[in-house]
Amino acid sequence: MPHLAASRALLPLVLLGCAGGLPGPKMPTPLARSDAGAIAPWVAETTDTMPREASFRWSYLDGRTEGGAKGRGSFVIVAPDSLRFDFRGPLNSGAGAAFVVGDSAVWALPEEDVQKLVPNYPLLWAMLGRARAPMQGDQVQSATSRDVTAWRYVRGADTVEYLISRTGTRQLVADVRSGGERIGRVLTTFDGEGRLSSARLDIPSRPARLDLTFYRHGVPDSLPASLWARPDLDAP
């Protein structure tokens, strides 16, 4: 009964979407008019001048495959905004990779698999603990308190929201909407040393959910040119 099993796997995601409940702290209201200079220190708080790398375990659930999909992956980030992101399934099956600069992919292989996992690059950056700066022309809104810093970019009916919570465990929330419809929402949690611990992406429109659990953090020993080269995923 594969269809029944898939439906059962999908049910928690459907119920979550119907309830309107997504995990993590909520955006405070109202937000006041702000500007890029005012929120620049908050964006900088999520970035690093040193190259960083980490490995992660991932799981993806959309109700189409019994038990969902699982695997491992890794990333390397080089300031200011270059990212190499790799993932693979069990026994190195279903491998994929992307080279991202800012909010655009230089290449992504297979492109449809990368888009399936993460439909928007600001969401991917948020899963790796990074907030993006506003684009020229964005309206900026913000609010801050002792425990919460929140800001929003508005461009017509498109919005990108960020929230940093310092209540207990430090968390970063990102919420991206296009034409008023939510593309996805990220909740990223850090450990006591400020390193990535876990990240969760909810995609209500499918519905689907991607979870990352991070381990083996570090600084790359080197940054060879091959790091940014398009890989041959069919090579043994």
GROMACS .gro file of C-alpha atoms in nm, residues 124-202:
model
   79
  124LEU     CA    1   1.953   2.807   0.183
  125TRP     CA    2   2.178   3.076   0.330
  126ALA     CA    3   1.949   3.097   0.634
  127MET     CA    4   1.975   2.721   0.686
  128LEU     CA    5   2.351   2.773   0.704
  129GLY     CA    6   2.307   3.050   0.962
  130ARG     CA    7   2.343   3.351   0.731
  131ALA     CA    8   2.108   3.644   0.673
  132ARG     CA    9   2.126   3.827   0.341
  133ALA     CA   10   2.155   4.205   0.309
  134PRO     CA   11   1.871   4.391   0.136
  135MET     CA   12   1.880   4.450  -0.238
  136GLN     CA   13   1.891   4.802  -0.373
  137GLY     CA   14   1.537   4.937  -0.381
  138ASP     CA   15   1.406   4.717  -0.099
  139GLN     CA   16   1.202   4.885   0.173
  140VAL     CA   17   1.343   4.793   0.514
  141GLN     CA   18   1.145   4.756   0.836
  142SER     CA   19   1.274   4.649   1.176
  143ALA     CA   20   1.215   4.604   1.547
  144THR     CA   21   1.453   4.519   1.830
  145SER     CA   22   1.441   4.435   2.198
  146ARG     CA   23   1.675   4.280   2.451
  147ASP     CA   24   1.607   3.925   2.333
  148VAL     CA   25   1.483   3.961   1.974
  149THR     CA   26   1.604   4.142   1.664
  150ALA     CA   27   1.373   4.133   1.361
  151TRP     CA   28   1.374   4.293   1.020
  152ARG     CA   29   1.193   4.269   0.688
  153TYR     CA   30   1.269   4.355   0.324
  154VAL     CA   31   0.972   4.455   0.109
  155ARG     CA   32   0.970   4.475  -0.271
  156GLY     CA   33   0.614   4.506  -0.398
  157ALA     CA   34   0.431   4.191  -0.285
  158ASP     CA   35   0.758   4.006  -0.213
  159THR     CA   36   0.903   3.994   0.138
  160VAL     CA   37   1.203   3.846   0.317
  161GLU     CA   38   1.189   3.839   0.697
  162TYR     CA   39   1.462   3.762   0.948
  163LEU     CA   40   1.450   3.720   1.323
  164ILE     CA   41   1.732   3.650   1.568
  165SER     CA   42   1.624   3.520   1.907
  166ARG     CA   43   1.864   3.522   2.201
  167THR     CA   44   1.622   3.372   2.452
  168GLY     CA   45   1.802   3.062   2.573
  169THR     CA   46   1.927   2.886   2.261
  170ARG     CA   47   2.019   3.130   1.984
  171GLN     CA   48   1.799   3.090   1.677
  172LEU     CA   49   1.767   3.247   1.332
  173VAL     CA   50   1.432   3.251   1.153
  174ALA     CA   51   1.390   3.340   0.785
  175ASP     CA   52   1.057   3.364   0.604
  176VAL     CA   53   1.038   3.428   0.229
  177ARG     CA   54   0.720   3.515   0.038
  178SER     CA   55   0.662   3.586  -0.330
  179GLY     CA   56   0.344   3.759  -0.439
  180GLY     CA   57   0.220   3.720  -0.083
  181GLU     CA   58   0.256   3.340  -0.092
  182ARG     CA   59   0.506   3.178   0.141
  183ILE     CA   60   0.790   3.003  -0.044
  184GLY     CA   61   0.942   2.869   0.275
  185ARG     CA   62   1.033   2.929   0.637
  186VAL     CA   63   1.362   2.837   0.803
  187LEU     CA   64   1.440   2.783   1.170
  188THR     CA   65   1.813   2.748   1.239
  189THR     CA   66   1.944   2.669   1.587
  190PHE     CA   67   2.297   2.724   1.719
  191ASP     CA   68   2.483   2.547   1.998
  192GLY     CA   69   2.635   2.708   2.307
  193GLU     CA   70   2.954   2.790   2.116
  194GLY     CA   71   2.766   2.968   1.838
  195ARG     CA   72   2.808   2.687   1.585
  196LEU     CA   73   2.529   2.551   1.367
  197SER     CA   74   2.335   2.278   1.543
  198SER     CA   75   2.026   2.216   1.329
  199ALA     CA   76   1.811   2.376   1.062
  200ARG     CA   77   1.457   2.311   0.944
  201LEU     CA   78   1.293   2.434   0.623
  202ASP     CA   79   0.916   2.413   0.582
   0.00000   0.00000   0.00000
